[in-house]
JSON list of C-alpha atoms and ligand atoms in Angstrom, two decimals:
[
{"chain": "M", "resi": 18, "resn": "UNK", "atom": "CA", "xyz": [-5.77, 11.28, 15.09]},
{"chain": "M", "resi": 19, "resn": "UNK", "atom": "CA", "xyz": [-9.64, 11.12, 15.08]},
{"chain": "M", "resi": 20, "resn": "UNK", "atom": "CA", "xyz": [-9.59, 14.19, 14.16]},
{"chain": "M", "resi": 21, "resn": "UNK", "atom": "CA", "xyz": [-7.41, 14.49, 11.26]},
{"chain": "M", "resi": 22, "resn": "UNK", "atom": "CA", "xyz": [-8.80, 11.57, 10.18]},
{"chain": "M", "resi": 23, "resn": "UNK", "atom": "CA", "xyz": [-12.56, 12.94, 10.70]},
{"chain": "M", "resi": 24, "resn": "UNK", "atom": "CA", "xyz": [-10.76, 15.88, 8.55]},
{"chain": "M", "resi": 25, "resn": "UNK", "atom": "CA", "xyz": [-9.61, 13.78, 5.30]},
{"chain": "M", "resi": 26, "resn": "UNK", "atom": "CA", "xyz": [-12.94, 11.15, 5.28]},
{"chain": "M", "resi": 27, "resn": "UNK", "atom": "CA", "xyz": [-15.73, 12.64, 6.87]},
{"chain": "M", "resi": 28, "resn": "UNK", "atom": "CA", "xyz": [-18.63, 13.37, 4.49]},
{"chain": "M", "resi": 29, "resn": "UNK", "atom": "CA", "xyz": [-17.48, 11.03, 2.04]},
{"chain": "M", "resi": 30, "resn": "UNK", "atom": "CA", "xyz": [-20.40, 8.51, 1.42]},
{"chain": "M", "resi": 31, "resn": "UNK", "atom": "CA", "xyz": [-19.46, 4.61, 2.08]},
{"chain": "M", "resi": 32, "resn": "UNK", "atom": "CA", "xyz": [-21.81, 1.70, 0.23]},
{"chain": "M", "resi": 33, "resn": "UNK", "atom": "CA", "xyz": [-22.57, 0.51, 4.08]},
{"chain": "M", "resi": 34, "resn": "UNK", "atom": "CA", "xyz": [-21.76, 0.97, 7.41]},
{"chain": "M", "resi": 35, "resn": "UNK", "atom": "CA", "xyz": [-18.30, 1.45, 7.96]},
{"chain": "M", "resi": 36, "resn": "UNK", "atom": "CA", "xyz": [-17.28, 1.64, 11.80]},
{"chain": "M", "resi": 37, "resn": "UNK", "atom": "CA", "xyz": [-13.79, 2.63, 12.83]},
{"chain": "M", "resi": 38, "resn": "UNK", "atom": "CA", "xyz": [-12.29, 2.54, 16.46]},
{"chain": "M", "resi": 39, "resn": "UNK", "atom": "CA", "xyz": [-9.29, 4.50, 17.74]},
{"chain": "M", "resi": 40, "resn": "UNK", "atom": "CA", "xyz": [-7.54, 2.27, 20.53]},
{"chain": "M", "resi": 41, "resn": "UNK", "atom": "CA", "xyz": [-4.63, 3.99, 22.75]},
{"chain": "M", "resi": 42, "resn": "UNK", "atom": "CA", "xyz": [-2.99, 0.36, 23.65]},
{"chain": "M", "resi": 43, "resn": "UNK", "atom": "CA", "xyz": [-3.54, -3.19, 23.19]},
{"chain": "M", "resi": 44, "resn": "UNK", "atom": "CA", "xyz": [-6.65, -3.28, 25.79]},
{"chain": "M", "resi": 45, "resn": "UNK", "atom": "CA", "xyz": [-8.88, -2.06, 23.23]},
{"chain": "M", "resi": 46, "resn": "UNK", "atom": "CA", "xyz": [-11.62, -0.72, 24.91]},
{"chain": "M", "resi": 47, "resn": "UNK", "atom": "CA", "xyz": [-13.38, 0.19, 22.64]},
{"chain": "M", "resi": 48, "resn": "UNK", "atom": "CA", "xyz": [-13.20, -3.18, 20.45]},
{"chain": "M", "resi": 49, "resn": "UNK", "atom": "CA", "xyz": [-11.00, -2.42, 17.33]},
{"chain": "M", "resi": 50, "resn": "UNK", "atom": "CA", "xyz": [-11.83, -5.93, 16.24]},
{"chain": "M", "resi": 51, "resn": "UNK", "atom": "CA", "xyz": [-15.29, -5.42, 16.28]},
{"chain": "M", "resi": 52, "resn": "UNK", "atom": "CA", "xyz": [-15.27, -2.67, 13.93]},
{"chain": "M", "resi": 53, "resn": "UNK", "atom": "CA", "xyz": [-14.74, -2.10, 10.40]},
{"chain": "M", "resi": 54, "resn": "UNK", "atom": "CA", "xyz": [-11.47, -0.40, 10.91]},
{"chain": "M", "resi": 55, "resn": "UNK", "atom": "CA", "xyz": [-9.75, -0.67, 14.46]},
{"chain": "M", "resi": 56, "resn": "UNK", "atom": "CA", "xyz": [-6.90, 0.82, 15.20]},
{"chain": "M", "resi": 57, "resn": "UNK", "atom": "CA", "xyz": [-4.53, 0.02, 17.81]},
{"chain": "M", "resi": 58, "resn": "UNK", "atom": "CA", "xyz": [-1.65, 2.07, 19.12]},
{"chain": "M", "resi": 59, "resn": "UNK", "atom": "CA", "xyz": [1.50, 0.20, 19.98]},
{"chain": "M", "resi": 60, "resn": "UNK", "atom": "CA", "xyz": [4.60, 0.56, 21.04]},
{"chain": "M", "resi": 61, "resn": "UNK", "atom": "CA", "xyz": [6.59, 1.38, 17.22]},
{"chain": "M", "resi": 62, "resn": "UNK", "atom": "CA", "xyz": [3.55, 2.88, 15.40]},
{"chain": "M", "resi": 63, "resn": "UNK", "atom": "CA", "xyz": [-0.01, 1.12, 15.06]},
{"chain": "M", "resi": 64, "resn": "UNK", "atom": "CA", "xyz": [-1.74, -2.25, 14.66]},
{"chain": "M", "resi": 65, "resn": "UNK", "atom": "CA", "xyz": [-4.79, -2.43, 12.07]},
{"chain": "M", "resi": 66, "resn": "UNK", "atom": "CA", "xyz": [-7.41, -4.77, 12.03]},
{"chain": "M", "resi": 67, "resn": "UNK", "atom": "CA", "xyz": [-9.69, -4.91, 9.41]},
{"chain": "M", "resi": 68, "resn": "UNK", "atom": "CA", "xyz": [-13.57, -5.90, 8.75]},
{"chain": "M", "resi": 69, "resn": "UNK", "atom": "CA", "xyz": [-14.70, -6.52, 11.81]},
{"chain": "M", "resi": 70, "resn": "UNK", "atom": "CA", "xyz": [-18.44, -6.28, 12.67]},
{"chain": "M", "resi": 71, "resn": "UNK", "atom": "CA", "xyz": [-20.78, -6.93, 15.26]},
{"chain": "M", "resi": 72, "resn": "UNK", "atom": "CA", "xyz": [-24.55, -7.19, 14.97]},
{"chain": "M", "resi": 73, "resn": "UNK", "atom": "CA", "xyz": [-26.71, -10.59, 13.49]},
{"chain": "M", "resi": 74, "resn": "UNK", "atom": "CA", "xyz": [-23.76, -11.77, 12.24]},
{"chain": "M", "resi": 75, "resn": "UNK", "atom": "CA", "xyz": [-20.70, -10.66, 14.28]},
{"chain": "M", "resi": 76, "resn": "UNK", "atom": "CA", "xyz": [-16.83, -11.21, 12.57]},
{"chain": "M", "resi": 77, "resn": "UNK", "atom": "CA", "xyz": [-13.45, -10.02, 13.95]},
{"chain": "M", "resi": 78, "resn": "UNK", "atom": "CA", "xyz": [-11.69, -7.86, 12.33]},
{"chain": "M", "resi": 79, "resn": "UNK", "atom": "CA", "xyz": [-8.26, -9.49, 10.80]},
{"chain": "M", "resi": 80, "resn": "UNK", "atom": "CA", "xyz": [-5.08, -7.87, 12.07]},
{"chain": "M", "resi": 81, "resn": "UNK", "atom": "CA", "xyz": [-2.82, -7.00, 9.59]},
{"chain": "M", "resi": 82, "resn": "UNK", "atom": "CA", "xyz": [0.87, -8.59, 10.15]},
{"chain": "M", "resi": 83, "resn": "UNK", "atom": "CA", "xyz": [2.41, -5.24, 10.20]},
{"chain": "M", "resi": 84, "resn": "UNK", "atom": "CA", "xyz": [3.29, -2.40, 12.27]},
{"chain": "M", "resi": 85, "resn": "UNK", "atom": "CA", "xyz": [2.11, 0.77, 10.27]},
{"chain": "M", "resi": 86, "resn": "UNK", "atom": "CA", "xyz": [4.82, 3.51, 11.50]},
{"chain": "M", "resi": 87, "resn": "UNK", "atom": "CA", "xyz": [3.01, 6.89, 12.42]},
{"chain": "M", "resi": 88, "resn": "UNK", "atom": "CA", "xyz": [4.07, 9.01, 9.35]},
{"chain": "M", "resi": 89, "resn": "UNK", "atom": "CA", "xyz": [1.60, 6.95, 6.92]},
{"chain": "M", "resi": 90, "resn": "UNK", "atom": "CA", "xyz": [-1.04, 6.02, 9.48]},
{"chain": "M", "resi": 91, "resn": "UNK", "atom": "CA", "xyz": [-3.35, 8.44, 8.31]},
{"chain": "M", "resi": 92, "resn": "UNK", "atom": "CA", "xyz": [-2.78, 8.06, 4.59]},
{"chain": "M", "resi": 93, "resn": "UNK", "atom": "CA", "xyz": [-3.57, 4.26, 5.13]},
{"chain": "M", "resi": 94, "resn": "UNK", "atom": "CA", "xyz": [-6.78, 4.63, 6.66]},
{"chain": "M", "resi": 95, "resn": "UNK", "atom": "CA", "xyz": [-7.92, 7.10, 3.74]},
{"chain": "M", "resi": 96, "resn": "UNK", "atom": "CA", "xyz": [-6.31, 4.04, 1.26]},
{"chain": "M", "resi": 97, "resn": "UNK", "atom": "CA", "xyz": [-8.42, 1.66, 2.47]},
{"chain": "M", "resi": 98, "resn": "UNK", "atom": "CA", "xyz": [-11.35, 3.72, 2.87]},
{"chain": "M", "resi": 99, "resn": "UNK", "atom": "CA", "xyz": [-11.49, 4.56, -0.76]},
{"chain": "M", "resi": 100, "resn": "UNK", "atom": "CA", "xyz": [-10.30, 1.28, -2.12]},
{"chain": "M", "resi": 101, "resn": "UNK", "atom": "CA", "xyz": [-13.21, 0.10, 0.23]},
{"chain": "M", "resi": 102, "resn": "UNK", "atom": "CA", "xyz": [-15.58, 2.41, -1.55]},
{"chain": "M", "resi": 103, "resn": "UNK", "atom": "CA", "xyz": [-14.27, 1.27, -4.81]},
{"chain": "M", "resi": 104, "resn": "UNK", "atom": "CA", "xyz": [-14.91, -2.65, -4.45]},
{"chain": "M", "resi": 105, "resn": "UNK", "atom": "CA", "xyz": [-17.69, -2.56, -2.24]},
{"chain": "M", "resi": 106, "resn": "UNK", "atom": "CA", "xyz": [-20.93, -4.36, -3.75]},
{"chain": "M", "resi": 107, "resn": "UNK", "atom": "CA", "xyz": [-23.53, -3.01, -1.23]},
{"chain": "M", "resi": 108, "resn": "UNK", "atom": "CA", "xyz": [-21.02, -4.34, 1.03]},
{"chain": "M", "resi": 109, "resn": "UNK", "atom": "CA", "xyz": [-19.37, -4.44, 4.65]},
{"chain": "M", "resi": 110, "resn": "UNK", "atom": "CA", "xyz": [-15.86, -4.30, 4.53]},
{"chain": "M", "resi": 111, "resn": "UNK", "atom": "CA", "xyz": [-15.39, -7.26, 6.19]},
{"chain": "M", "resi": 112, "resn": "UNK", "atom": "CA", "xyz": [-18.01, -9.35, 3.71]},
{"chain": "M", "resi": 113, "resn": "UNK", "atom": "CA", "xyz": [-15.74, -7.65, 1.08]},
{"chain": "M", "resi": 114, "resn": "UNK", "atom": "CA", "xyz": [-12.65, -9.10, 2.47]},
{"chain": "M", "resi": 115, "resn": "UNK", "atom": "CA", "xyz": [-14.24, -12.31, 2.74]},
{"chain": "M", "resi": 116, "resn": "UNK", "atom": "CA", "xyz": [-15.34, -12.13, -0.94]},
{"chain": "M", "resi": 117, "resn": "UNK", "atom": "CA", "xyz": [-11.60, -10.81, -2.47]},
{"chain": "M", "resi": 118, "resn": "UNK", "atom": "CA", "xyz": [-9.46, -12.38, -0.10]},
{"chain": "M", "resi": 119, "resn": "UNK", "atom": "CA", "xyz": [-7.79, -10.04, 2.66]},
{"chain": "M", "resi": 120, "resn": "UNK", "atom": "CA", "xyz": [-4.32, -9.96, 0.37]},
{"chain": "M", "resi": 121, "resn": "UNK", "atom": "CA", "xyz": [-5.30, -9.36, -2.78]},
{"chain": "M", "resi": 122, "resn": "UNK", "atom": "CA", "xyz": [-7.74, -6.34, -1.14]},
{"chain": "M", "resi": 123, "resn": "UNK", "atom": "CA", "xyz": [-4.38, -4.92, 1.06]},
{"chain": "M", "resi": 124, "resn": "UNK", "atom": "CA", "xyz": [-2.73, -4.70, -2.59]},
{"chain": "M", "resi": 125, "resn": "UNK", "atom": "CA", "xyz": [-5.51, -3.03, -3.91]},
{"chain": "M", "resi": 126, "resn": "UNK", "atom": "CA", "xyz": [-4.97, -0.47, -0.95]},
{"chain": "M", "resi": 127, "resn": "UNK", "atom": "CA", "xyz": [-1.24, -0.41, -0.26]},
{"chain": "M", "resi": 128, "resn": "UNK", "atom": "CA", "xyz": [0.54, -0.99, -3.95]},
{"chain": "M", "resi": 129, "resn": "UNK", "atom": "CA", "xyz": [0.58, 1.41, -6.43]},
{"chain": "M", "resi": 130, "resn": "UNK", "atom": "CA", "xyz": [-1.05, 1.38, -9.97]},
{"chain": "M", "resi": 131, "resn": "UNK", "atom": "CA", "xyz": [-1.22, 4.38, -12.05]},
{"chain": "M", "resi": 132, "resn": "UNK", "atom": "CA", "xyz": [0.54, 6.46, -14.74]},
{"chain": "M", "resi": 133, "resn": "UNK", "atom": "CA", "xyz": [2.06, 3.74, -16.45]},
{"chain": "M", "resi": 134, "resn": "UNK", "atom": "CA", "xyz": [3.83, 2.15, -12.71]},
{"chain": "M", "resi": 135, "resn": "UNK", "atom": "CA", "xyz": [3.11, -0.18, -10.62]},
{"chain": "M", "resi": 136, "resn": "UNK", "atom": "CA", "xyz": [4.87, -1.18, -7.15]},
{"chain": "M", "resi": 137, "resn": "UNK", "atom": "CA", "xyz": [4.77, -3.96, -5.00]},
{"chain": "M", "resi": 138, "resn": "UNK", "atom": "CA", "xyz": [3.17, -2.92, -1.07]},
{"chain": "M", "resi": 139, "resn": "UNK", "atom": "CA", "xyz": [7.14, -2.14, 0.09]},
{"chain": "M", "resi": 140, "resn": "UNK", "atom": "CA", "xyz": [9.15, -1.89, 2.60]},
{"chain": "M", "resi": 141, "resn": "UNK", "atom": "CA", "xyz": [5.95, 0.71, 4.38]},
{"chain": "M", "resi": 142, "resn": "UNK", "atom": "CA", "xyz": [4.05, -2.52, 4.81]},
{"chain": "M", "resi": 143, "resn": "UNK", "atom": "CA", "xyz": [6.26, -5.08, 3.58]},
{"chain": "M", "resi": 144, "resn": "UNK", "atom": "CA", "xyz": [8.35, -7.10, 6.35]},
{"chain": "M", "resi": 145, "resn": "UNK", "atom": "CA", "xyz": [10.52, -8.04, 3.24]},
{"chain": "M", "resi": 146, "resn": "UNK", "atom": "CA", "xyz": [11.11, -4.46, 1.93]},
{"chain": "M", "resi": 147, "resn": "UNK", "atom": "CA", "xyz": [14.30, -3.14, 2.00]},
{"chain": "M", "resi": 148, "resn": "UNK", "atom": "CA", "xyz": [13.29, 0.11, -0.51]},
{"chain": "M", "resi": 149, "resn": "UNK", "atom": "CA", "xyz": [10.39, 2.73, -0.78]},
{"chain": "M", "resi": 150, "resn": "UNK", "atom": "CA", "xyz": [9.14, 1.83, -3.73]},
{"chain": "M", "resi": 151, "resn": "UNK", "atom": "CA", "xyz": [6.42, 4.49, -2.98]},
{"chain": "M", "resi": 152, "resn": "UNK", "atom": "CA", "xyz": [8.90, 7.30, -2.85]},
{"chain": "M", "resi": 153, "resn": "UNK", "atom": "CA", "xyz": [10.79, 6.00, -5.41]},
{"chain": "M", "resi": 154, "resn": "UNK", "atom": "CA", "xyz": [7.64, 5.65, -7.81]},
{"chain": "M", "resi": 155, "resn": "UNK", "atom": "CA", "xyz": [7.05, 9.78, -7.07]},
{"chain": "M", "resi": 156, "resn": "UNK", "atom": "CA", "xyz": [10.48, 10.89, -7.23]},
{"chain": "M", "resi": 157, "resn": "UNK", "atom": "CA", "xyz": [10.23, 9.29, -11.01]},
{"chain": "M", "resi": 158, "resn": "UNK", "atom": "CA", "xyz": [6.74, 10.44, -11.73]},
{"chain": "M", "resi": 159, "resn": "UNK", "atom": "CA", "xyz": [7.75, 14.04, -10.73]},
{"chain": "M", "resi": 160, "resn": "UNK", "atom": "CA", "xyz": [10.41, 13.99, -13.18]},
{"chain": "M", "resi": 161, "resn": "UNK", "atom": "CA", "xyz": [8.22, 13.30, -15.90]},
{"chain": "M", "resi": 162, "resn": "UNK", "atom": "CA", "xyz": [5.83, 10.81, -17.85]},
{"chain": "M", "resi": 163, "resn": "UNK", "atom": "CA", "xyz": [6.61, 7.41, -18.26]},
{"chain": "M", "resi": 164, "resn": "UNK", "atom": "CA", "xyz": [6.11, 5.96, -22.00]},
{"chain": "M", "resi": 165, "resn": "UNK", "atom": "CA", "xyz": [6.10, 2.53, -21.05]},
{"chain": "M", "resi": 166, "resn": "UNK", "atom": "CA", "xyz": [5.45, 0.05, -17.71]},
{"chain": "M", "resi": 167, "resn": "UNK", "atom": "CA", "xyz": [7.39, 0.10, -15.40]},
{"chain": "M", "resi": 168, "resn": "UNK", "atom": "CA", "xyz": [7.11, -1.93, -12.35]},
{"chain": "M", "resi": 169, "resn": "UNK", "atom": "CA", "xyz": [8.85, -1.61, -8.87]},
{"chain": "M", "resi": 170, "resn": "UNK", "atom": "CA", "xyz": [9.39, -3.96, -6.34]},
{"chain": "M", "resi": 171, "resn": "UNK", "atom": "CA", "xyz": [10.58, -3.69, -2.49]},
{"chain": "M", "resi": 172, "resn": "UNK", "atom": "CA", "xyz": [13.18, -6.83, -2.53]},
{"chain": "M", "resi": 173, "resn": "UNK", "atom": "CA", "xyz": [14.28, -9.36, -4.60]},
{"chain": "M", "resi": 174, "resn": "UNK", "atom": "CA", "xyz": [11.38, -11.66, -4.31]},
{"chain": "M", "resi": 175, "resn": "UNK", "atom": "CA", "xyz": [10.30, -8.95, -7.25]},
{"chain": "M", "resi": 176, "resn": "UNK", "atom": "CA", "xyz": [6.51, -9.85, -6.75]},
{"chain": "M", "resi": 177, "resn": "UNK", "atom": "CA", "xyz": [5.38, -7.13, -8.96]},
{"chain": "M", "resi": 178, "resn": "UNK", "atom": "CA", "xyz": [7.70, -8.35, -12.25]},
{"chain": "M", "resi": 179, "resn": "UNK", "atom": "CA", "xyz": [6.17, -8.57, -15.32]},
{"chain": "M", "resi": 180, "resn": "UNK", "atom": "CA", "xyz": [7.71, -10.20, -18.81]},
{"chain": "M", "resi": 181, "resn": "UNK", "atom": "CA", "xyz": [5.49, -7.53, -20.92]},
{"chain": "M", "resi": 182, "resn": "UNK", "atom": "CA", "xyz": [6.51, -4.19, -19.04]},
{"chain": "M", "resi": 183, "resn": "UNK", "atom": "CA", "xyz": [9.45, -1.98, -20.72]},
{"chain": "M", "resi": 184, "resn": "UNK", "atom": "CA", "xyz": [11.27, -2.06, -17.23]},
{"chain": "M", "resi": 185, "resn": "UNK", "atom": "CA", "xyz": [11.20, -3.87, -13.80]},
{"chain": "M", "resi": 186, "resn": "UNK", "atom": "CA", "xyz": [12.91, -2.06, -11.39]},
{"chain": "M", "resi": 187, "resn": "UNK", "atom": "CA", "xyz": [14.48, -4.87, -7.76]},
{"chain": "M", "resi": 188, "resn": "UNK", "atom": "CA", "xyz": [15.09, -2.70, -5.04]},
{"chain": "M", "resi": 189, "resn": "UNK", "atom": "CA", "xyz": [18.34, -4.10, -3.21]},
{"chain": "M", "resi": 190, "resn": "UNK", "atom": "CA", "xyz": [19.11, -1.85, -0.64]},
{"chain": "M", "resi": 191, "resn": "UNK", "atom": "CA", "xyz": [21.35, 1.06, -1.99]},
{"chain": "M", "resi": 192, "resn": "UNK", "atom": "CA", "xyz": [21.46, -0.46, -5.60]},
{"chain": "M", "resi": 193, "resn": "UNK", "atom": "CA", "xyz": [18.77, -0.98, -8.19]},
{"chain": "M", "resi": 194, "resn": "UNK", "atom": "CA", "xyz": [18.52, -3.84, -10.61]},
{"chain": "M", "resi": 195, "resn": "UNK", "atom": "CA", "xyz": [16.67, -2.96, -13.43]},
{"chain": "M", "resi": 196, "resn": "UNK", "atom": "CA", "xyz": [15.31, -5.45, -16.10]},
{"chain": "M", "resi": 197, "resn": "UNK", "atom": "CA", "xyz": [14.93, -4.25, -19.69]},
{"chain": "M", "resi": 198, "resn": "UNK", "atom": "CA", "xyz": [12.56, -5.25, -22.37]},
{"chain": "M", "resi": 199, "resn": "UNK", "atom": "CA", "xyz": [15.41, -6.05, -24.36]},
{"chain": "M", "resi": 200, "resn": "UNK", "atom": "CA", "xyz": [16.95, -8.30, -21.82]},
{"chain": "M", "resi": 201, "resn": "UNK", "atom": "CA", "xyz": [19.76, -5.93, -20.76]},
{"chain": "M", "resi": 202, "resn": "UNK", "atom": "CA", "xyz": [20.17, -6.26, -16.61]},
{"chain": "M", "resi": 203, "resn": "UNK", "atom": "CA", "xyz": [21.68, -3.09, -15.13]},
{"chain": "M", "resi": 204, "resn": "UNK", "atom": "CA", "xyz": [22.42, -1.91, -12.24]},
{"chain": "M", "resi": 205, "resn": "UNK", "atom": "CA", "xyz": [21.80, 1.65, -11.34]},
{"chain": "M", "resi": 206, "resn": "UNK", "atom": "CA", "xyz": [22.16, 3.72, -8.28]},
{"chain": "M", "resi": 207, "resn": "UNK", "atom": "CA", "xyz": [18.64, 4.27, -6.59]},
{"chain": "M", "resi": 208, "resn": "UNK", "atom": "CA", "xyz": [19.32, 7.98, -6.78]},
{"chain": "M", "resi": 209, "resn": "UNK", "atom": "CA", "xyz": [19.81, 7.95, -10.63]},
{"chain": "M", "resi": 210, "resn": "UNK", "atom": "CA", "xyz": [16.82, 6.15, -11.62]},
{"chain": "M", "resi": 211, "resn": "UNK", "atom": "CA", "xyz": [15.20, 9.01, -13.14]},
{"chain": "M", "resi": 212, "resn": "UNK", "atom": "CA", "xyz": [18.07, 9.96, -15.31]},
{"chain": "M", "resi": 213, "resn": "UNK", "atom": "CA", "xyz": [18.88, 6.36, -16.47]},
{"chain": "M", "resi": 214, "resn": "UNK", "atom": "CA", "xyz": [14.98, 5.92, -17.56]},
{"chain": "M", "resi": 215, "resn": "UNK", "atom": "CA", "xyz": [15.43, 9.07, -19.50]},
{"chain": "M", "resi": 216, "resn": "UNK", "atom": "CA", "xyz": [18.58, 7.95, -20.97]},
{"chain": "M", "resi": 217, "resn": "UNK", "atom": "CA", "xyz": [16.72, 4.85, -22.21]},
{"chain": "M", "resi": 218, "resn": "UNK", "atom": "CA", "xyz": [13.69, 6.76, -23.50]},
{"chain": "M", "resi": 219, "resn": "UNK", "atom": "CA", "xyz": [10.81, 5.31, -21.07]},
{"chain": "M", "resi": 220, "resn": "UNK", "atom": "CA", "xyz": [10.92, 8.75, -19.20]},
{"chain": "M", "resi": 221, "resn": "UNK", "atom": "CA", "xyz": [9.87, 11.92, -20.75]},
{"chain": "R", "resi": 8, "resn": "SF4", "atom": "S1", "xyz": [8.76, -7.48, -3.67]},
{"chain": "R", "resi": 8, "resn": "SF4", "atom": "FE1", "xyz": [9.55, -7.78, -1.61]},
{"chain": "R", "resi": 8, "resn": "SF4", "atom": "S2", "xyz": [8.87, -5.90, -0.55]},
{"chain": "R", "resi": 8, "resn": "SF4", "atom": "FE2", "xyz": [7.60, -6.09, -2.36]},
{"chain": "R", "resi": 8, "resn": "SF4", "atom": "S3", "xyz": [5.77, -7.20, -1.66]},
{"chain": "R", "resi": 8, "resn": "SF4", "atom": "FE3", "xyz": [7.23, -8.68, -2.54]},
{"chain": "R", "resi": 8, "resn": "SF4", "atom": "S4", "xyz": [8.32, -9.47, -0.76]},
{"chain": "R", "resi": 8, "resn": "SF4", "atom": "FE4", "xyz": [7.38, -7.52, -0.12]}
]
């Protein structure tokens, strides 16, 4: 894993230090909470801590409440890497964290925001989650362009809703509710998304 991620990151230039630390099992020996990024293998994929430091003045790294599963392990280290990059104000990540707040930062990192969409963190990182709202938001993006908003959210708590997009997709296991700017409610099976949004003109 060092490696690959040594592959995707290294070279890339960070505002400040930025320390990571690849732990095999919970006895992190070599102090994943001490380090900007720690990383801790477990037992169902890997724990995270983030913006630890030590030095003049030392911090632990905050663990995320999460279990990141091994297939996006390495795409969430380069996330927060660049999202780091991207905040930082001549800044340690974890004096970032302390000046954003470690949620809004993780949403930043883990949610989606581009192209017209925007999804909640999901089910990837998302206790809650019962839907890939990251798959979901490529499968539609790969179909075509999106005229309007659209937002997507893991569960029905639908944190990412908003009144002014054309269409707020609710993830509910196998079905999809979607919200229309005209007030219509449907619901749509999550395979015919892309179809449906063409049929109401907010996909190309
Ligand atoms: S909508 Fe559901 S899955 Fe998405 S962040 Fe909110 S609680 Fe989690």
């Amino acid at each position: 894993m060092a490696a690959e991620i040594n592959q995707r990151l290294a070279g890339i230039a960070t505002p400040k230090k930025f320390k990571m630390a690849l732990n095999g099992c919970p006895n992190s020996c070599v102090e994943a909470q001490l380090n900007d990024l720690g990383i801790i293998a477990v037992q169902d994929g890997y724990w995270l801590y983030l913006g630890g430091k030590g030095g003049r003045q030392p911090q632990l790294g905050t663990r995320l409440d999460m279990v990141i599963k091994e297939e996006y392990i390495l795409e969430t280290v380069e996330r927060i890497v660049r999202n780091y990059i991207q905040v930082a104000q001549n800044e340690r990540l974890g004096e970032v964290i302390n000046r954003v707040g470690l949620m809004p930062f993780l949403k930043g990192v883990l949610a989606w925001s581009s192209g017209g969409f925007k999804t909640c963190i999901g089910a990837r990182y998302c206790k809650n989650g019962v839907g890939d709202v990251h798959v979901m938001a490529e499968r539609i993006i790969s179909s075509g362009g999106v005229q309007g908003n659209v937002t997507i959210s893991g569960c029905g708590n639908a944190c990412v809703m908003d009144n002014g997009a054309y269409c707020n997709v609710v993830i509910l296991r196998d079905r999809l509710w979607v919200y229309n700017k005209n007030g219509d409610v449907d619901v749509v099976n999550a395979d015919h998304l892309p179809e449906y949004l063409k049929r109401k003109s907010i996909l190309k």
